[in-house]
Amino acid sequence: MSLVRLKIKGISYSQTQNGAYALILNEVDGDRKLPIVIGAFEAQSIAIALEKEIKPPRPLTHDLFKNFAERFDISVKQVIIHKLVDGVFYSSIICERDNIEEIIDARTSDAIALALRFNAPIFTYRTILDKAGIFLKFSSKEKEKEDSDDSIMVNEILQEGETVEITSQSSESYQELSLDELHTELDKAVASEDYEKAAKLRDEISKRK
C-alpha cells in the first residue's frame, strides 16, 4: 500500500463534541483533508508545538518524552496513521537507535505531537485517505486565506451531506492594550501555563505586525 504524506492544516474547537478538538491534516500533494477528533490536552500540546513563540516554563508530557528519548539517542523518524476502525485512527511511531528501527503503537494525537517535536514526517495509507479524506467547502474569502495561509483554522467540514461545525475558540478583546502590554500579558500567560490565553494574545500581536 502506498503512503501519502500529510501536514497539519489547522486545529479548532468542536462545538458538536464537548471537550473535543478537530485536528485537520492535509495531503501534501493534493486537496483532501483528514479530520481527526482529539482531546483537549493533546490539542494544547500540538498547538504549543506549532506556536514557536510560546515556550512552556516546564516541559509538557510530550516535551519530556522528547528530552528522555534524546538523552538515550532515540530519534523519531516518522509517524504512520496505519488503521481506521469505527472512526478511530491508529498510529505507529517509527523510532531508531543505533541504526536499529523499532515500531511503537500510539494514539494518533500523541504520535503527531511527538512528530512535531522531532520534525518527523506524518504519513497515512492511501486507502485510509480514500475512506476518510474529505474536500472542505470554503467561502471565497476563506478560499483566499486557504491559498495564502498554511495554518488556516477550519470553520466548517462537509462530509456525506452532514455539517459538522468546528470553530476556533472565541478570543477576548485585547484591542485596547498597547503592543508592549500585549507582550507583557503573553509572558504572564505562558508563565502561568494559561496557553489558551497565550494563543489569543499571540493572535492579537500578529494582527499588529
JSON list of C-alpha atoms in Angstrom, two decimals:
[
{"chain": "A", "resi": 1, "resn": "MET", "atom": "CA", "xyz": [0.00, 0.00, 0.00]},
{"chain": "A", "resi": 2, "resn": "SER", "atom": "CA", "xyz": [1.33, 3.43, -0.92]},
{"chain": "A", "resi": 3, "resn": "LEU", "atom": "CA", "xyz": [1.91, 6.10, 1.71]},
{"chain": "A", "resi": 4, "resn": "VAL", "atom": "CA", "xyz": [0.64, 9.68, 1.46]},
{"chain": "A", "resi": 5, "resn": "ARG", "atom": "CA", "xyz": [2.42, 12.44, 3.31]},
{"chain": "A", "resi": 6, "resn": "LEU", "atom": "CA", "xyz": [0.31, 14.77, 5.44]},
{"chain": "A", "resi": 7, "resn": "LYS", "atom": "CA", "xyz": [0.78, 18.17, 7.01]},
{"chain": "A", "resi": 8, "resn": "ILE", "atom": "CA", "xyz": [-1.16, 19.92, 9.74]},
{"chain": "A", "resi": 9, "resn": "LYS", "atom": "CA", "xyz": [-3.68, 22.37, 8.32]},
{"chain": "A", "resi": 10, "resn": "GLY", "atom": "CA", "xyz": [-5.42, 23.57, 11.45]},
{"chain": "A", "resi": 11, "resn": "ILE", "atom": "CA", "xyz": [-6.80, 22.74, 14.86]},
{"chain": "A", "resi": 12, "resn": "SER", "atom": "CA", "xyz": [-10.10, 24.05, 16.17]},
{"chain": "A", "resi": 13, "resn": "TYR", "atom": "CA", "xyz": [-12.59, 23.56, 18.96]},
{"chain": "A", "resi": 14, "resn": "SER", "atom": "CA", "xyz": [-15.55, 21.36, 18.08]},
{"chain": "A", "resi": 15, "resn": "GLN", "atom": "CA", "xyz": [-18.91, 22.62, 19.30]},
{"chain": "A", "resi": 16, "resn": "THR", "atom": "CA", "xyz": [-20.52, 19.30, 18.49]},
{"chain": "A", "resi": 17, "resn": "GLN", "atom": "CA", "xyz": [-18.43, 17.32, 20.98]},
{"chain": "A", "resi": 18, "resn": "ASN", "atom": "CA", "xyz": [-17.78, 18.84, 24.38]},
{"chain": "A", "resi": 19, "resn": "GLY", "atom": "CA", "xyz": [-14.10, 19.00, 25.27]},
{"chain": "A", "resi": 20, "resn": "ALA", "atom": "CA", "xyz": [-13.06, 17.72, 21.84]},
{"chain": "A", "resi": 21, "resn": "TYR", "atom": "CA", "xyz": [-10.98, 19.37, 19.16]},
{"chain": "A", "resi": 22, "resn": "ALA", "atom": "CA", "xyz": [-10.66, 18.73, 15.44]},
{"chain": "A", "resi": 23, "resn": "LEU", "atom": "CA", "xyz": [-7.18, 18.29, 14.04]},
{"chain": "A", "resi": 24, "resn": "ILE", "atom": "CA", "xyz": [-7.17, 18.79, 10.28]},
{"chain": "A", "resi": 25, "resn": "LEU", "atom": "CA", "xyz": [-4.43, 17.08, 8.26]},
{"chain": "A", "resi": 26, "resn": "ASN", "atom": "CA", "xyz": [-3.93, 17.92, 4.60]},
{"chain": "A", "resi": 27, "resn": "GLU", "atom": "CA", "xyz": [-2.31, 15.68, 2.00]},
{"chain": "A", "resi": 28, "resn": "VAL", "atom": "CA", "xyz": [0.87, 17.38, 0.78]},
{"chain": "A", "resi": 29, "resn": "ASP", "atom": "CA", "xyz": [0.30, 16.71, -2.92]},
{"chain": "A", "resi": 30, "resn": "GLY", "atom": "CA", "xyz": [-3.48, 17.01, -3.01]},
{"chain": "A", "resi": 31, "resn": "ASP", "atom": "CA", "xyz": [-6.58, 18.77, -1.74]},
{"chain": "A", "resi": 32, "resn": "ARG", "atom": "CA", "xyz": [-8.07, 16.18, 0.59]},
{"chain": "A", "resi": 33, "resn": "LYS", "atom": "CA", "xyz": [-8.24, 16.78, 4.33]},
{"chain": "A", "resi": 34, "resn": "LEU", "atom": "CA", "xyz": [-8.24, 14.19, 7.09]},
{"chain": "A", "resi": 35, "resn": "PRO", "atom": "CA", "xyz": [-10.15, 15.39, 10.18]},
{"chain": "A", "resi": 36, "resn": "ILE", "atom": "CA", "xyz": [-9.27, 13.67, 13.46]},
{"chain": "A", "resi": 37, "resn": "VAL", "atom": "CA", "xyz": [-11.06, 14.29, 16.76]},
{"chain": "A", "resi": 38, "resn": "ILE", "atom": "CA", "xyz": [-8.60, 14.68, 19.65]},
{"chain": "A", "resi": 39, "resn": "GLY", "atom": "CA", "xyz": [-8.74, 15.58, 23.33]},
{"chain": "A", "resi": 40, "resn": "ALA", "atom": "CA", "xyz": [-8.09, 18.97, 24.90]},
{"chain": "A", "resi": 41, "resn": "PHE", "atom": "CA", "xyz": [-4.68, 18.10, 26.38]},
{"chain": "A", "resi": 42, "resn": "GLU", "atom": "CA", "xyz": [-3.38, 16.71, 23.10]},
{"chain": "A", "resi": 43, "resn": "ALA", "atom": "CA", "xyz": [-4.79, 19.69, 21.20]},
{"chain": "A", "resi": 44, "resn": "GLN", "atom": "CA", "xyz": [-2.96, 22.04, 23.57]},
{"chain": "A", "resi": 45, "resn": "SER", "atom": "CA", "xyz": [0.28, 20.09, 23.19]},
{"chain": "A", "resi": 46, "resn": "ILE", "atom": "CA", "xyz": [0.06, 20.14, 19.39]},
{"chain": "A", "resi": 47, "resn": "ALA", "atom": "CA", "xyz": [-0.83, 23.84, 19.34]},
{"chain": "A", "resi": 48, "resn": "ILE", "atom": "CA", "xyz": [2.15, 24.72, 21.54]},
{"chain": "A", "resi": 49, "resn": "ALA", "atom": "CA", "xyz": [4.47, 22.73, 19.27]},
{"chain": "A", "resi": 50, "resn": "LEU", "atom": "CA", "xyz": [3.13, 24.69, 16.31]},
{"chain": "A", "resi": 51, "resn": "GLU", "atom": "CA", "xyz": [3.49, 28.05, 18.03]},
{"chain": "A", "resi": 52, "resn": "LYS", "atom": "CA", "xyz": [7.18, 28.90, 18.12]},
{"chain": "A", "resi": 53, "resn": "GLU", "atom": "CA", "xyz": [6.60, 32.00, 20.25]},
{"chain": "A", "resi": 54, "resn": "ILE", "atom": "CA", "xyz": [5.04, 30.10, 23.17]},
{"chain": "A", "resi": 55, "resn": "LYS", "atom": "CA", "xyz": [7.59, 28.34, 25.38]},
{"chain": "A", "resi": 56, "resn": "PRO", "atom": "CA", "xyz": [6.18, 26.49, 28.42]},
{"chain": "A", "resi": 57, "resn": "PRO", "atom": "CA", "xyz": [8.10, 27.23, 31.64]},
{"chain": "A", "resi": 58, "resn": "ARG", "atom": "CA", "xyz": [8.03, 23.48, 32.40]},
{"chain": "A", "resi": 59, "resn": "PRO", "atom": "CA", "xyz": [8.12, 20.63, 29.89]},
{"chain": "A", "resi": 60, "resn": "LEU", "atom": "CA", "xyz": [4.79, 19.13, 28.90]},
{"chain": "A", "resi": 61, "resn": "THR", "atom": "CA", "xyz": [4.46, 15.35, 28.73]},
{"chain": "A", "resi": 62, "resn": "HIS", "atom": "CA", "xyz": [5.45, 15.22, 25.05]},
{"chain": "A", "resi": 63, "resn": "ASP", "atom": "CA", "xyz": [8.39, 17.56, 25.69]},
{"chain": "A", "resi": 64, "resn": "LEU", "atom": "CA", "xyz": [9.51, 15.26, 28.49]},
{"chain": "A", "resi": 65, "resn": "PHE", "atom": "CA", "xyz": [9.28, 12.26, 26.17]},
{"chain": "A", "resi": 66, "resn": "LYS", "atom": "CA", "xyz": [11.41, 14.07, 23.60]},
{"chain": "A", "resi": 67, "resn": "ASN", "atom": "CA", "xyz": [14.03, 15.01, 26.23]},
{"chain": "A", "resi": 68, "resn": "PHE", "atom": "CA", "xyz": [14.07, 11.43, 27.50]},
{"chain": "A", "resi": 69, "resn": "ALA", "atom": "CA", "xyz": [14.42, 9.99, 24.00]},
{"chain": "A", "resi": 70, "resn": "GLU", "atom": "CA", "xyz": [17.22, 12.35, 23.04]},
{"chain": "A", "resi": 71, "resn": "ARG", "atom": "CA", "xyz": [19.12, 11.57, 26.23]},
{"chain": "A", "resi": 72, "resn": "PHE", "atom": "CA", "xyz": [19.25, 7.93, 25.14]},
{"chain": "A", "resi": 73, "resn": "ASP", "atom": "CA", "xyz": [19.90, 8.71, 21.46]},
{"chain": "A", "resi": 74, "resn": "ILE", "atom": "CA", "xyz": [16.46, 7.66, 20.30]},
{"chain": "A", "resi": 75, "resn": "SER", "atom": "CA", "xyz": [15.04, 9.53, 17.33]},
{"chain": "A", "resi": 76, "resn": "VAL", "atom": "CA", "xyz": [11.57, 9.54, 15.81]},
{"chain": "A", "resi": 77, "resn": "LYS", "atom": "CA", "xyz": [11.92, 9.01, 12.07]},
{"chain": "A", "resi": 78, "resn": "GLN", "atom": "CA", "xyz": [8.27, 9.13, 11.01]},
{"chain": "A", "resi": 79, "resn": "VAL", "atom": "CA", "xyz": [4.68, 8.62, 12.10]},
{"chain": "A", "resi": 80, "resn": "ILE", "atom": "CA", "xyz": [2.23, 6.46, 10.15]},
{"chain": "A", "resi": 81, "resn": "ILE", "atom": "CA", "xyz": [-1.54, 6.53, 10.61]},
{"chain": "A", "resi": 82, "resn": "HIS", "atom": "CA", "xyz": [-1.99, 2.91, 9.63]},
{"chain": "A", "resi": 83, "resn": "LYS", "atom": "CA", "xyz": [-5.53, 1.88, 10.57]},
{"chain": "A", "resi": 84, "resn": "LEU", "atom": "CA", "xyz": [-9.07, 3.24, 10.84]},
{"chain": "A", "resi": 85, "resn": "VAL", "atom": "CA", "xyz": [-11.65, 1.20, 12.76]},
{"chain": "A", "resi": 86, "resn": "ASP", "atom": "CA", "xyz": [-15.11, 2.51, 13.71]},
{"chain": "A", "resi": 87, "resn": "GLY", "atom": "CA", "xyz": [-13.96, 6.10, 13.32]},
{"chain": "A", "resi": 88, "resn": "VAL", "atom": "CA", "xyz": [-10.84, 5.61, 15.47]},
{"chain": "A", "resi": 89, "resn": "PHE", "atom": "CA", "xyz": [-7.42, 6.19, 13.90]},
{"chain": "A", "resi": 90, "resn": "TYR", "atom": "CA", "xyz": [-4.47, 4.02, 14.94]},
{"chain": "A", "resi": 91, "resn": "SER", "atom": "CA", "xyz": [-0.87, 5.13, 14.50]},
{"chain": "A", "resi": 92, "resn": "SER", "atom": "CA", "xyz": [2.68, 3.89, 14.75]},
{"chain": "A", "resi": 93, "resn": "ILE", "atom": "CA", "xyz": [5.79, 5.81, 15.71]},
{"chain": "A", "resi": 94, "resn": "ILE", "atom": "CA", "xyz": [8.87, 4.66, 13.81]},
{"chain": "A", "resi": 95, "resn": "CYS", "atom": "CA", "xyz": [11.90, 5.12, 16.08]},
{"chain": "A", "resi": 96, "resn": "GLU", "atom": "CA", "xyz": [15.60, 4.46, 15.57]},
{"chain": "A", "resi": 97, "resn": "ARG", "atom": "CA", "xyz": [18.52, 3.90, 17.93]},
{"chain": "A", "resi": 98, "resn": "ASP", "atom": "CA", "xyz": [21.97, 2.65, 16.94]},
{"chain": "A", "resi": 99, "resn": "ASN", "atom": "CA", "xyz": [20.63, 2.08, 13.40]},
{"chain": "A", "resi": 100, "resn": "ILE", "atom": "CA", "xyz": [18.01, -0.29, 14.77]},
{"chain": "A", "resi": 101, "resn": "GLU", "atom": "CA", "xyz": [14.41, 0.54, 13.89]},
{"chain": "A", "resi": 102, "resn": "GLU", "atom": "CA", "xyz": [11.55, -0.03, 16.30]},
{"chain": "A", "resi": 103, "resn": "ILE", "atom": "CA", "xyz": [7.81, 0.44, 15.77]},
{"chain": "A", "resi": 104, "resn": "ILE", "atom": "CA", "xyz": [5.72, 1.68, 18.70]},
{"chain": "A", "resi": 105, "resn": "ASP", "atom": "CA", "xyz": [1.92, 1.80, 18.76]},
{"chain": "A", "resi": 106, "resn": "ALA", "atom": "CA", "xyz": [0.48, 5.15, 19.81]},
{"chain": "A", "resi": 107, "resn": "ARG", "atom": "CA", "xyz": [-2.66, 7.20, 19.81]},
{"chain": "A", "resi": 108, "resn": "THR", "atom": "CA", "xyz": [-2.69, 9.38, 16.73]},
{"chain": "A", "resi": 109, "resn": "SER", "atom": "CA", "xyz": [-2.81, 12.61, 18.75]},
{"chain": "A", "resi": 110, "resn": "ASP", "atom": "CA", "xyz": [0.26, 11.59, 20.78]},
{"chain": "A", "resi": 111, "resn": "ALA", "atom": "CA", "xyz": [2.10, 10.44, 17.67]},
{"chain": "A", "resi": 112, "resn": "ILE", "atom": "CA", "xyz": [1.51, 13.74, 15.91]},
{"chain": "A", "resi": 113, "resn": "ALA", "atom": "CA", "xyz": [2.50, 15.77, 18.99]},
{"chain": "A", "resi": 114, "resn": "LEU", "atom": "CA", "xyz": [5.81, 13.88, 19.01]},
{"chain": "A", "resi": 115, "resn": "ALA", "atom": "CA", "xyz": [6.29, 14.11, 15.25]},
{"chain": "A", "resi": 116, "resn": "LEU", "atom": "CA", "xyz": [6.14, 17.89, 15.52]},
{"chain": "A", "resi": 117, "resn": "ARG", "atom": "CA", "xyz": [8.78, 17.95, 18.23]},
{"chain": "A", "resi": 118, "resn": "PHE", "atom": "CA", "xyz": [11.12, 15.68, 16.28]},
{"chain": "A", "resi": 119, "resn": "ASN", "atom": "CA", "xyz": [10.38, 17.36, 12.93]},
{"chain": "A", "resi": 120, "resn": "ALA", "atom": "CA", "xyz": [9.35, 13.92, 11.69]},
{"chain": "A", "resi": 121, "resn": "PRO", "atom": "CA", "xyz": [7.06, 13.46, 8.66]},
{"chain": "A", "resi": 122, "resn": "ILE", "atom": "CA", "xyz": [3.49, 12.21, 9.06]},
{"chain": "A", "resi": 123, "resn": "PHE", "atom": "CA", "xyz": [2.05, 9.65, 6.66]},
{"chain": "A", "resi": 124, "resn": "THR", "atom": "CA", "xyz": [-1.10, 7.63, 6.14]},
{"chain": "A", "resi": 125, "resn": "TYR", "atom": "CA", "xyz": [-2.01, 4.92, 3.69]},
{"chain": "A", "resi": 126, "resn": "ARG", "atom": "CA", "xyz": [-3.84, 5.96, 0.55]},
{"chain": "A", "resi": 127, "resn": "THR", "atom": "CA", "xyz": [-6.65, 3.52, 1.37]},
{"chain": "A", "resi": 128, "resn": "ILE", "atom": "CA", "xyz": [-7.32, 5.37, 4.63]},
{"chain": "A", "resi": 129, "resn": "LEU", "atom": "CA", "xyz": [-7.33, 8.74, 2.89]},
{"chain": "A", "resi": 130, "resn": "ASP", "atom": "CA", "xyz": [-9.68, 7.34, 0.24]},
{"chain": "A", "resi": 131, "resn": "LYS", "atom": "CA", "xyz": [-12.02, 6.20, 3.01]},
{"chain": "A", "resi": 132, "resn": "ALA", "atom": "CA", "xyz": [-11.89, 9.12, 5.43]},
{"chain": "A", "resi": 133, "resn": "GLY", "atom": "CA", "xyz": [-10.45, 12.02, 3.43]},
{"chain": "A", "resi": 134, "resn": "ILE", "atom": "CA", "xyz": [-12.78, 14.87, 2.56]},
{"chain": "A", "resi": 135, "resn": "PHE", "atom": "CA", "xyz": [-12.80, 18.02, 0.49]},
{"chain": "A", "resi": 136, "resn": "LEU", "atom": "CA", "xyz": [-13.59, 21.13, 2.53]},
{"chain": "A", "resi": 137, "resn": "LYS", "atom": "CA", "xyz": [-16.06, 23.66, 1.24]},
{"chain": "A", "resi": 138, "resn": "PHE", "atom": "CA", "xyz": [-14.83, 27.24, 1.69]},
{"chain": "A", "resi": 139, "resn": "SER", "atom": "CA", "xyz": [-16.40, 30.59, 1.04]},
{"chain": "A", "resi": 140, "resn": "SER", "atom": "CA", "xyz": [-14.50, 32.78, -1.43]},
{"chain": "A", "resi": 141, "resn": "LYS", "atom": "CA", "xyz": [-12.95, 34.72, 1.48]},
{"chain": "A", "resi": 142, "resn": "GLU", "atom": "CA", "xyz": [-11.88, 31.53, 3.25]},
{"chain": "A", "resi": 143, "resn": "LYS", "atom": "CA", "xyz": [-10.52, 30.20, -0.04]},
{"chain": "A", "resi": 144, "resn": "GLU", "atom": "CA", "xyz": [-8.24, 33.24, -0.35]},
{"chain": "A", "resi": 145, "resn": "LYS", "atom": "CA", "xyz": [-6.97, 32.59, 3.15]},
{"chain": "A", "resi": 146, "resn": "GLU", "atom": "CA", "xyz": [-6.57, 28.89, 2.31]},
{"chain": "A", "resi": 147, "resn": "ASP", "atom": "CA", "xyz": [-4.37, 29.76, -0.65]},
{"chain": "A", "resi": 148, "resn": "SER", "atom": "CA", "xyz": [-2.14, 32.14, 1.33]},
{"chain": "A", "resi": 149, "resn": "ASP", "atom": "CA", "xyz": [-2.01, 30.60, 4.80]},
{"chain": "A", "resi": 150, "resn": "ASP", "atom": "CA", "xyz": [-0.97, 27.03, 5.55]},
{"chain": "A", "resi": 151, "resn": "SER", "atom": "CA", "xyz": [-2.13, 27.29, 9.19]},
{"chain": "A", "resi": 152, "resn": "ILE", "atom": "CA", "xyz": [-5.78, 28.09, 8.43]},
{"chain": "A", "resi": 153, "resn": "MET", "atom": "CA", "xyz": [-8.35, 27.38, 11.13]},
{"chain": "A", "resi": 154, "resn": "VAL", "atom": "CA", "xyz": [-11.19, 25.35, 9.62]},
{"chain": "A", "resi": 155, "resn": "ASN", "atom": "CA", "xyz": [-14.69, 26.71, 10.27]},
{"chain": "A", "resi": 156, "resn": "GLU", "atom": "CA", "xyz": [-16.84, 24.06, 8.64]},
{"chain": "A", "resi": 157, "resn": "ILE", "atom": "CA", "xyz": [-16.45, 20.48, 7.44]},
{"chain": "A", "resi": 158, "resn": "LEU", "atom": "CA", "xyz": [-18.88, 18.98, 4.99]},
{"chain": "A", "resi": 159, "resn": "GLN", "atom": "CA", "xyz": [-18.89, 15.22, 4.75]},
{"chain": "A", "resi": 160, "resn": "GLU", "atom": "CA", "xyz": [-21.54, 12.99, 3.20]},
{"chain": "A", "resi": 161, "resn": "GLY", "atom": "CA", "xyz": [-24.14, 15.74, 3.45]},
{"chain": "A", "resi": 162, "resn": "GLU", "atom": "CA", "xyz": [-23.63, 16.17, 7.20]},
{"chain": "A", "resi": 163, "resn": "THR", "atom": "CA", "xyz": [-22.49, 19.53, 8.52]},
{"chain": "A", "resi": 164, "resn": "VAL", "atom": "CA", "xyz": [-20.14, 19.47, 11.49]},
{"chain": "A", "resi": 165, "resn": "GLU", "atom": "CA", "xyz": [-19.50, 22.90, 12.99]},
{"chain": "A", "resi": 166, "resn": "ILE", "atom": "CA", "xyz": [-15.93, 23.50, 14.09]},
{"chain": "A", "resi": 167, "resn": "THR", "atom": "CA", "xyz": [-14.95, 26.95, 15.24]},
{"chain": "A", "resi": 168, "resn": "SER", "atom": "CA", "xyz": [-11.86, 28.34, 16.84]},
{"chain": "A", "resi": 169, "resn": "GLN", "atom": "CA", "xyz": [-12.29, 29.50, 20.41]},
{"chain": "A", "resi": 170, "resn": "SER", "atom": "CA", "xyz": [-13.71, 32.99, 20.81]},
{"chain": "A", "resi": 171, "resn": "SER", "atom": "CA", "xyz": [-10.94, 35.43, 21.60]},
{"chain": "A", "resi": 172, "resn": "GLU", "atom": "CA", "xyz": [-11.10, 38.14, 24.21]},
{"chain": "A", "resi": 173, "resn": "SER", "atom": "CA", "xyz": [-10.77, 41.70, 23.10]},
{"chain": "A", "resi": 174, "resn": "TYR", "atom": "CA", "xyz": [-7.24, 42.98, 23.64]},
{"chain": "A", "resi": 175, "resn": "GLN", "atom": "CA", "xyz": [-7.56, 45.87, 21.23]},
{"chain": "A", "resi": 176, "resn": "GLU", "atom": "CA", "xyz": [-7.26, 48.46, 23.97]},
{"chain": "A", "resi": 177, "resn": "LEU", "atom": "CA", "xyz": [-3.82, 47.17, 25.03]},
{"chain": "A", "resi": 178, "resn": "SER", "atom": "CA", "xyz": [-0.60, 48.50, 23.57]},
{"chain": "A", "resi": 179, "resn": "LEU", "atom": "CA", "xyz": [1.87, 46.17, 21.87]},
{"chain": "A", "resi": 180, "resn": "ASP", "atom": "CA", "xyz": [4.18, 46.28, 24.90]},
{"chain": "A", "resi": 181, "resn": "GLU", "atom": "CA", "xyz": [1.27, 45.45, 27.19]},
{"chain": "A", "resi": 182, "resn": "LEU", "atom": "CA", "xyz": [0.28, 42.56, 24.95]},
{"chain": "A", "resi": 183, "resn": "HIS", "atom": "CA", "xyz": [3.81, 41.13, 25.15]},
{"chain": "A", "resi": 184, "resn": "THR", "atom": "CA", "xyz": [3.77, 41.53, 28.94]},
{"chain": "A", "resi": 185, "resn": "GLU", "atom": "CA", "xyz": [0.43, 39.73, 29.20]},
{"chain": "A", "resi": 186, "resn": "LEU", "atom": "CA", "xyz": [1.73, 37.00, 26.87]},
{"chain": "A", "resi": 187, "resn": "ASP", "atom": "CA", "xyz": [4.73, 36.41, 29.13]},
{"chain": "A", "resi": 188, "resn": "LYS", "atom": "CA", "xyz": [2.43, 36.23, 32.17]},
{"chain": "A", "resi": 189, "resn": "ALA", "atom": "CA", "xyz": [0.07, 33.79, 30.45]},
{"chain": "A", "resi": 190, "resn": "VAL", "atom": "CA", "xyz": [2.93, 31.49, 29.46]},
{"chain": "A", "resi": 191, "resn": "ALA", "atom": "CA", "xyz": [4.45, 31.66, 32.96]},
{"chain": "A", "resi": 192, "resn": "SER", "atom": "CA", "xyz": [1.11, 30.67, 34.49]},
{"chain": "A", "resi": 193, "resn": "GLU", "atom": "CA", "xyz": [0.65, 27.97, 31.83]},
{"chain": "A", "resi": 194, "resn": "ASP", "atom": "CA", "xyz": [-2.57, 29.54, 30.54]},
{"chain": "A", "resi": 195, "resn": "TYR", "atom": "CA", "xyz": [-1.86, 28.55, 26.95]},
{"chain": "A", "resi": 196, "resn": "GLU", "atom": "CA", "xyz": [-5.37, 29.30, 25.70]},
{"chain": "A", "resi": 197, "resn": "LYS", "atom": "CA", "xyz": [-4.99, 32.94, 26.75]},
{"chain": "A", "resi": 198, "resn": "ALA", "atom": "CA", "xyz": [-1.44, 32.98, 25.40]},
{"chain": "A", "resi": 199, "resn": "ALA", "atom": "CA", "xyz": [-2.66, 31.86, 21.98]},
{"chain": "A", "resi": 200, "resn": "LYS", "atom": "CA", "xyz": [-5.27, 34.62, 21.89]},
{"chain": "A", "resi": 201, "resn": "LEU", "atom": "CA", "xyz": [-2.69, 37.23, 22.87]},
{"chain": "A", "resi": 202, "resn": "ARG", "atom": "CA", "xyz": [-0.31, 35.89, 20.24]},
{"chain": "A", "resi": 203, "resn": "ASP", "atom": "CA", "xyz": [-3.03, 36.23, 17.62]},
{"chain": "A", "resi": 204, "resn": "GLU", "atom": "CA", "xyz": [-3.66, 39.85, 18.61]},
{"chain": "A", "resi": 205, "resn": "ILE", "atom": "CA", "xyz": [0.07, 40.60, 18.46]},
{"chain": "A", "resi": 206, "resn": "SER", "atom": "CA", "xyz": [0.26, 39.03, 14.99]},
{"chain": "A", "resi": 207, "resn": "LYS", "atom": "CA", "xyz": [-2.52, 41.32, 13.78]},
{"chain": "A", "resi": 208, "resn": "ARG", "atom": "CA", "xyz": [-0.48, 44.36, 14.80]},
{"chain": "A", "resi": 209, "resn": "LYS", "atom": "CA", "xyz": [2.58, 43.30, 12.77]}
]
